[in-house]
């Protein structure tokens, strides 16, 4: 059986100014011993500076989004996966529900972004998740597996990470219970097929906090967490990392 190294990812969303770079020293001061794998995804404006403040640590960096175009060109405002790699990123989140909803990103666009990430040598963290009304209608698994199938990169090579983030749990303080998370993660793993499923890490996201992280991370198919709000607080994020390590 493949061992999947636990991954804790922090998604700062549209938060953070240069004065907040002190986060890095405060976070590092709280780490207790050898950690699981850690990635921080600040806004693009802070990636370069955060890379400097985190240099010499094992904390990886990620982008929150990338362009679907792998090549440079006339795409005003877009940031390519290659540019993120150039800043030292190892990961990039694609298909977050906030982008699917407020930027109308389709599964096809998310797939193109995941493929662009892989071609730049990045690991895409591909987000999927159902809305509350879909869960209440008993359609959560069907919705998530449909999104997954249409968002996965077609290129066979390259590592990917999946993040299951129920939309109703994001930023609401309502997290999926461990049983709900485990059931969906197992369904996602099965849908990935035997080989890919065995080696692919599936993160849970949606109101992960120090108080609920241990129960969620104890689920056999939960390989880590994608943490939004709690990742802005270096002490809270370090607590989650320490619990996962
Ligand atoms: P949250 O966000 O932890 O603030 O719910 C998670 C996410 O959107 O990735």
mmCIF file of N, CA and C in Angstrom, residues 4-74:
data_model
loop_
_atom_site.group_PDB
_atom_site.id
_atom_site.type_symbol
_atom_site.label_atom_id
_atom_site.label_comp_id
_atom_site.label_asym_id
_atom_site.label_seq_id
_atom_site.Cartn_x
_atom_site.Cartn_y
_atom_site.Cartn_z
ATOM 1 N N UNK A 4 0.846 7.806 1.775
ATOM 2 C CA UNK A 4 0.589 9.168 1.297
ATOM 3 C C UNK A 4 0.979 10.125 2.417
ATOM 4 N N UNK A 5 1.955 10.979 2.139
ATOM 5 C CA UNK A 5 2.420 11.914 3.173
ATOM 6 C C UNK A 5 1.346 12.983 3.407
ATOM 7 N N UNK A 6 1.006 13.183 4.658
ATOM 8 C CA UNK A 6 -0.021 14.175 4.992
ATOM 9 C C UNK A 6 0.405 15.560 4.497
ATOM 10 N N UNK A 7 -0.545 16.261 3.924
ATOM 11 C CA UNK A 7 -0.286 17.604 3.385
ATOM 12 C C UNK A 7 -1.274 18.588 4.012
ATOM 13 N N UNK A 8 -0.748 19.629 4.632
ATOM 14 C CA UNK A 8 -1.604 20.701 5.152
ATOM 15 C C UNK A 8 -1.323 21.950 4.319
ATOM 16 N N UNK A 9 -2.380 22.440 3.688
ATOM 17 C CA UNK A 9 -2.247 23.592 2.797
ATOM 18 C C UNK A 9 -3.026 24.762 3.372
ATOM 19 N N UNK A 10 -2.425 25.930 3.353
ATOM 20 C CA UNK A 10 -3.098 27.153 3.804
ATOM 21 C C UNK A 10 -3.459 28.009 2.605
ATOM 22 N N UNK A 11 -4.709 28.424 2.556
ATOM 23 C CA UNK A 11 -5.196 29.268 1.459
ATOM 24 C C UNK A 11 -5.584 30.627 2.046
ATOM 25 N N UNK A 12 -4.741 31.612 1.790
ATOM 26 C CA UNK A 12 -4.992 32.931 2.384
ATOM 27 C C UNK A 12 -6.097 33.705 1.664
ATOM 28 N N UNK A 13 -6.514 33.213 0.492
ATOM 29 C CA UNK A 13 -7.525 33.931 -0.304
ATOM 30 C C UNK A 13 -7.068 35.379 -0.506
ATOM 31 N N UNK A 14 -7.989 36.338 -0.573
ATOM 32 C CA UNK A 14 -7.576 37.723 -0.839
ATOM 33 C C UNK A 14 -7.334 38.457 0.480
ATOM 34 N N UNK A 15 -6.352 37.929 1.209
ATOM 35 C CA UNK A 15 -5.943 38.536 2.473
ATOM 36 C C UNK A 15 -4.421 38.658 2.467
ATOM 37 N N UNK A 16 -3.915 39.726 3.037
ATOM 38 C CA UNK A 16 -2.477 39.826 3.253
ATOM 39 C C UNK A 16 -1.846 41.006 2.551
ATOM 40 N N UNK A 17 -1.136 41.791 3.367
ATOM 41 C CA UNK A 17 -0.335 42.913 2.873
ATOM 42 C C UNK A 17 1.111 42.648 3.306
ATOM 43 N N UNK A 18 2.026 43.472 2.810
ATOM 44 C CA UNK A 18 3.430 43.213 3.140
ATOM 45 C C UNK A 18 3.671 43.211 4.641
ATOM 46 N N UNK A 19 2.916 44.013 5.365
ATOM 47 C CA UNK A 19 3.132 44.044 6.826
ATOM 48 C C UNK A 19 2.786 42.699 7.479
ATOM 49 N N UNK A 20 2.035 41.856 6.772
ATOM 50 C CA UNK A 20 1.633 40.558 7.333
ATOM 51 C C UNK A 20 2.695 39.473 7.139
ATOM 52 N N UNK A 21 3.817 39.828 6.526
ATOM 53 C CA UNK A 21 4.857 38.822 6.301
ATOM 54 C C UNK A 21 5.455 38.304 7.603
ATOM 55 N N UNK A 22 5.220 39.011 8.697
ATOM 56 C CA UNK A 22 5.649 38.558 10.025
ATOM 57 C C UNK A 22 5.013 37.209 10.356
ATOM 58 N N UNK A 23 3.948 36.861 9.639
ATOM 59 C CA UNK A 23 3.294 35.549 9.768
ATOM 60 C C UNK A 23 4.338 34.429 9.756
ATOM 61 N N UNK A 24 5.300 34.526 8.838
ATOM 62 C CA UNK A 24 6.241 33.421 8.630
ATOM 63 C C UNK A 24 7.045 33.116 9.892
ATOM 64 N N UNK A 25 7.574 34.151 10.534
ATOM 65 C CA UNK A 25 8.384 33.927 11.739
ATOM 66 C C UNK A 25 7.512 33.397 12.870
ATOM 67 N N UNK A 26 6.303 33.941 12.990
ATOM 68 C CA UNK A 26 5.413 33.479 14.070
ATOM 69 C C UNK A 26 5.016 32.021 13.850
ATOM 70 N N UNK A 27 4.759 31.663 12.602
ATOM 71 C CA UNK A 27 4.382 30.273 12.285
ATOM 72 C C UNK A 27 5.543 29.320 12.572
ATOM 73 N N UNK A 28 6.708 29.677 12.104
ATOM 74 C CA UNK A 28 7.862 28.784 12.281
ATOM 75 C C UNK A 28 8.189 28.583 13.757
ATOM 76 N N UNK A 29 7.960 29.631 14.555
ATOM 77 C CA UNK A 29 8.261 29.539 15.990
ATOM 78 C C UNK A 29 7.363 28.529 16.702
ATOM 79 N N UNK A 30 6.204 28.247 16.118
ATOM 80 C CA UNK A 30 5.236 27.344 16.772
ATOM 81 C C UNK A 30 5.361 25.897 16.329
ATOM 82 N N UNK A 31 6.169 25.621 15.314
ATOM 83 C CA UNK A 31 6.237 24.250 14.800
ATOM 84 C C UNK A 31 6.945 23.349 15.801
ATOM 85 N N UNK A 32 6.319 22.223 16.084
ATOM 86 C CA UNK A 32 6.889 21.295 17.056
ATOM 87 C C UNK A 32 7.463 20.098 16.317
ATOM 88 N N UNK A 33 8.764 20.070 16.126
ATOM 89 C CA UNK A 33 9.409 18.893 15.569
ATOM 90 C C UNK A 33 9.125 18.685 14.097
ATOM 91 N N UNK A 34 9.533 17.525 13.582
ATOM 92 C CA UNK A 34 9.378 17.253 12.155
ATOM 93 C C UNK A 34 7.908 17.301 11.759
ATOM 94 N N UNK A 35 7.644 17.987 10.710
ATOM 95 C CA UNK A 35 6.249 18.237 10.348
ATOM 96 C C UNK A 35 5.830 17.391 9.158
ATOM 97 N N UNK A 36 4.546 17.341 8.959
ATOM 98 C CA UNK A 36 3.988 16.824 7.717
ATOM 99 C C UNK A 36 4.369 17.810 6.608
ATOM 100 N N UNK A 37 3.942 17.548 5.400
ATOM 101 C CA UNK A 37 4.232 18.505 4.327
ATOM 102 C C UNK A 37 3.321 19.731 4.481
ATOM 103 N N UNK A 38 3.900 20.904 4.297
ATOM 104 C CA UNK A 38 3.159 22.159 4.499
ATOM 105 C C UNK A 38 3.282 22.994 3.233
ATOM 106 N N UNK A 39 2.169 23.569 2.812
ATOM 107 C CA UNK A 39 2.214 24.536 1.709
ATOM 108 C C UNK A 39 1.351 25.730 2.077
ATOM 109 N N UNK A 40 1.859 26.902 1.777
ATOM 110 C CA UNK A 40 1.118 28.135 2.016
ATOM 111 C C UNK A 40 0.845 28.790 0.666
ATOM 112 N N UNK A 41 -0.422 29.166 0.459
ATOM 113 C CA UNK A 41 -0.832 29.815 -0.788
ATOM 114 C C UNK A 41 -1.288 31.239 -0.471
ATOM 115 N N UNK A 42 -0.349 32.185 -0.484
ATOM 116 C CA UNK A 42 -0.711 33.580 -0.217
ATOM 117 C C UNK A 42 -1.240 34.201 -1.513
ATOM 118 N N UNK A 43 -1.732 35.447 -1.459
ATOM 119 C CA UNK A 43 -2.065 36.099 -2.724
ATOM 120 C C UNK A 43 -0.791 36.236 -3.567
ATOM 121 N N UNK A 44 -0.968 36.305 -4.864
ATOM 122 C CA UNK A 44 0.198 36.323 -5.773
ATOM 123 C C UNK A 44 1.157 37.462 -5.449
ATOM 124 N N UNK A 45 0.619 38.579 -4.947
ATOM 125 C CA UNK A 45 1.467 39.737 -4.644
ATOM 126 C C UNK A 45 2.487 39.452 -3.553
ATOM 127 N N UNK A 46 2.236 38.453 -2.716
ATOM 128 C CA UNK A 46 3.135 38.189 -1.585
ATOM 129 C C UNK A 46 4.007 36.950 -1.780
ATOM 130 N N UNK A 47 3.824 36.238 -2.886
ATOM 131 C CA UNK A 47 4.558 34.974 -3.030
ATOM 132 C C UNK A 47 6.070 35.199 -2.975
ATOM 133 N N UNK A 48 6.548 36.181 -3.711
ATOM 134 C CA UNK A 48 7.996 36.402 -3.769
ATOM 135 C C UNK A 48 8.571 36.744 -2.400
ATOM 136 N N UNK A 49 7.901 37.650 -1.696
ATOM 137 C CA UNK A 49 8.403 38.078 -0.387
ATOM 138 C C UNK A 49 8.288 36.949 0.632
ATOM 139 N N UNK A 50 7.196 36.179 0.543
ATOM 140 C CA UNK A 50 7.039 35.072 1.495
ATOM 141 C C UNK A 50 8.085 33.984 1.213
ATOM 142 N N UNK A 51 8.410 33.806 -0.045
ATOM 143 C CA UNK A 51 9.469 32.839 -0.385
ATOM 144 C C UNK A 51 10.767 33.238 0.315
ATOM 145 N N UNK A 52 11.042 34.524 0.367
ATOM 146 C CA UNK A 52 12.263 34.976 1.050
ATOM 147 C C UNK A 52 12.181 34.708 2.548
ATOM 148 N N UNK A 53 11.032 35.039 3.168
ATOM 149 C CA UNK A 53 10.945 34.878 4.622
ATOM 150 C C UNK A 53 10.883 33.398 5.022
ATOM 151 N N UNK A 54 10.484 32.543 4.090
ATOM 152 C CA UNK A 54 10.402 31.110 4.421
ATOM 153 C C UNK A 54 11.626 30.336 3.938
ATOM 154 N N UNK A 55 12.590 31.025 3.350
ATOM 155 C CA UNK A 55 13.709 30.281 2.772
ATOM 156 C C UNK A 55 14.470 29.567 3.885
ATOM 157 N N UNK A 56 14.926 28.377 3.571
ATOM 158 C CA UNK A 56 15.599 27.560 4.576
ATOM 159 C C UNK A 56 14.635 26.721 5.386
ATOM 160 N N UNK A 57 13.328 26.918 5.203
ATOM 161 C CA UNK A 57 12.352 26.075 5.901
ATOM 162 C C UNK A 57 11.818 25.041 4.904
ATOM 163 N N UNK A 58 11.043 24.098 5.430
ATOM 164 C CA UNK A 58 10.456 23.084 4.545
ATOM 165 C C UNK A 58 9.073 23.492 4.068
ATOM 166 N N UNK A 59 8.682 24.722 4.337
ATOM 167 C CA UNK A 59 7.338 25.161 3.953
ATOM 168 C C UNK A 59 7.332 25.489 2.463
ATOM 169 N N UNK A 60 6.466 24.818 1.728
ATOM 170 C CA UNK A 60 6.375 25.063 0.284
ATOM 171 C C UNK A 60 5.384 26.195 0.016
ATOM 172 N N UNK A 61 5.476 26.737 -1.177
ATOM 173 C CA UNK A 61 4.576 27.819 -1.578
ATOM 174 C C UNK A 61 3.676 27.364 -2.710
ATOM 175 N N UNK A 62 2.501 27.960 -2.761
ATOM 176 C CA UNK A 62 1.591 27.656 -3.862
ATOM 177 C C UNK A 62 0.841 28.903 -4.281
ATOM 178 N N UNK A 63 0.364 28.886 -5.517
ATOM 179 C CA UNK A 63 -0.519 29.937 -5.997
ATOM 180 C C UNK A 63 -1.961 29.553 -5.703
ATOM 181 N N UNK A 64 -2.855 30.514 -5.794
ATOM 182 C CA UNK A 64 -4.287 30.257 -5.546
ATOM 183 C C UNK A 64 -5.045 30.009 -6.842
ATOM 184 N N UNK A 65 -4.369 30.227 -7.962
ATOM 185 C CA UNK A 65 -4.998 30.104 -9.268
ATOM 186 C C UNK A 65 -3.892 30.274 -10.303
ATOM 187 N N UNK A 66 -4.114 29.818 -11.517
ATOM 188 C CA UNK A 66 -3.182 30.140 -12.598
ATOM 189 C C UNK A 66 -3.976 30.243 -13.887
ATOM 190 N N UNK A 67 -3.335 30.796 -14.899
ATOM 191 C CA UNK A 67 -3.986 30.918 -16.201
ATOM 192 C C UNK A 67 -4.122 29.538 -16.847
ATOM 193 N N UNK A 68 -5.111 29.418 -17.697
ATOM 194 C CA UNK A 68 -5.262 28.181 -18.464
ATOM 195 C C UNK A 68 -4.255 28.134 -19.613
ATOM 196 N N UNK A 69 -3.801 29.292 -20.028
ATOM 197 C CA UNK A 69 -2.800 29.336 -21.095
ATOM 198 C C UNK A 69 -1.439 28.998 -20.527
ATOM 199 N N UNK A 70 -0.817 27.977 -21.095
ATOM 200 C CA UNK A 70 0.507 27.629 -20.609
ATOM 201 C C UNK A 70 1.555 28.593 -21.161
ATOM 202 N N UNK A 71 1.294 29.157 -22.322
ATOM 203 C CA UNK A 71 2.284 30.027 -22.976
ATOM 204 C C UNK A 71 2.087 31.473 -22.550
ATOM 205 N N UNK A 72 3.183 32.217 -22.507
ATOM 206 C CA UNK A 72 3.034 33.653 -22.242
ATOM 207 C C UNK A 72 2.336 34.308 -23.432
ATOM 208 N N UNK A 73 1.752 35.451 -23.192
ATOM 209 C CA UNK A 73 1.057 36.088 -24.310
ATOM 210 C C UNK A 73 0.142 37.200 -23.850
ATOM 211 N N UNK A 74 -0.747 37.631 -24.732
ATOM 212 C CA UNK A 74 -1.596 38.786 -24.438
ATOM 213 C C UNK A 74 -2.777 38.414 -23.551
#
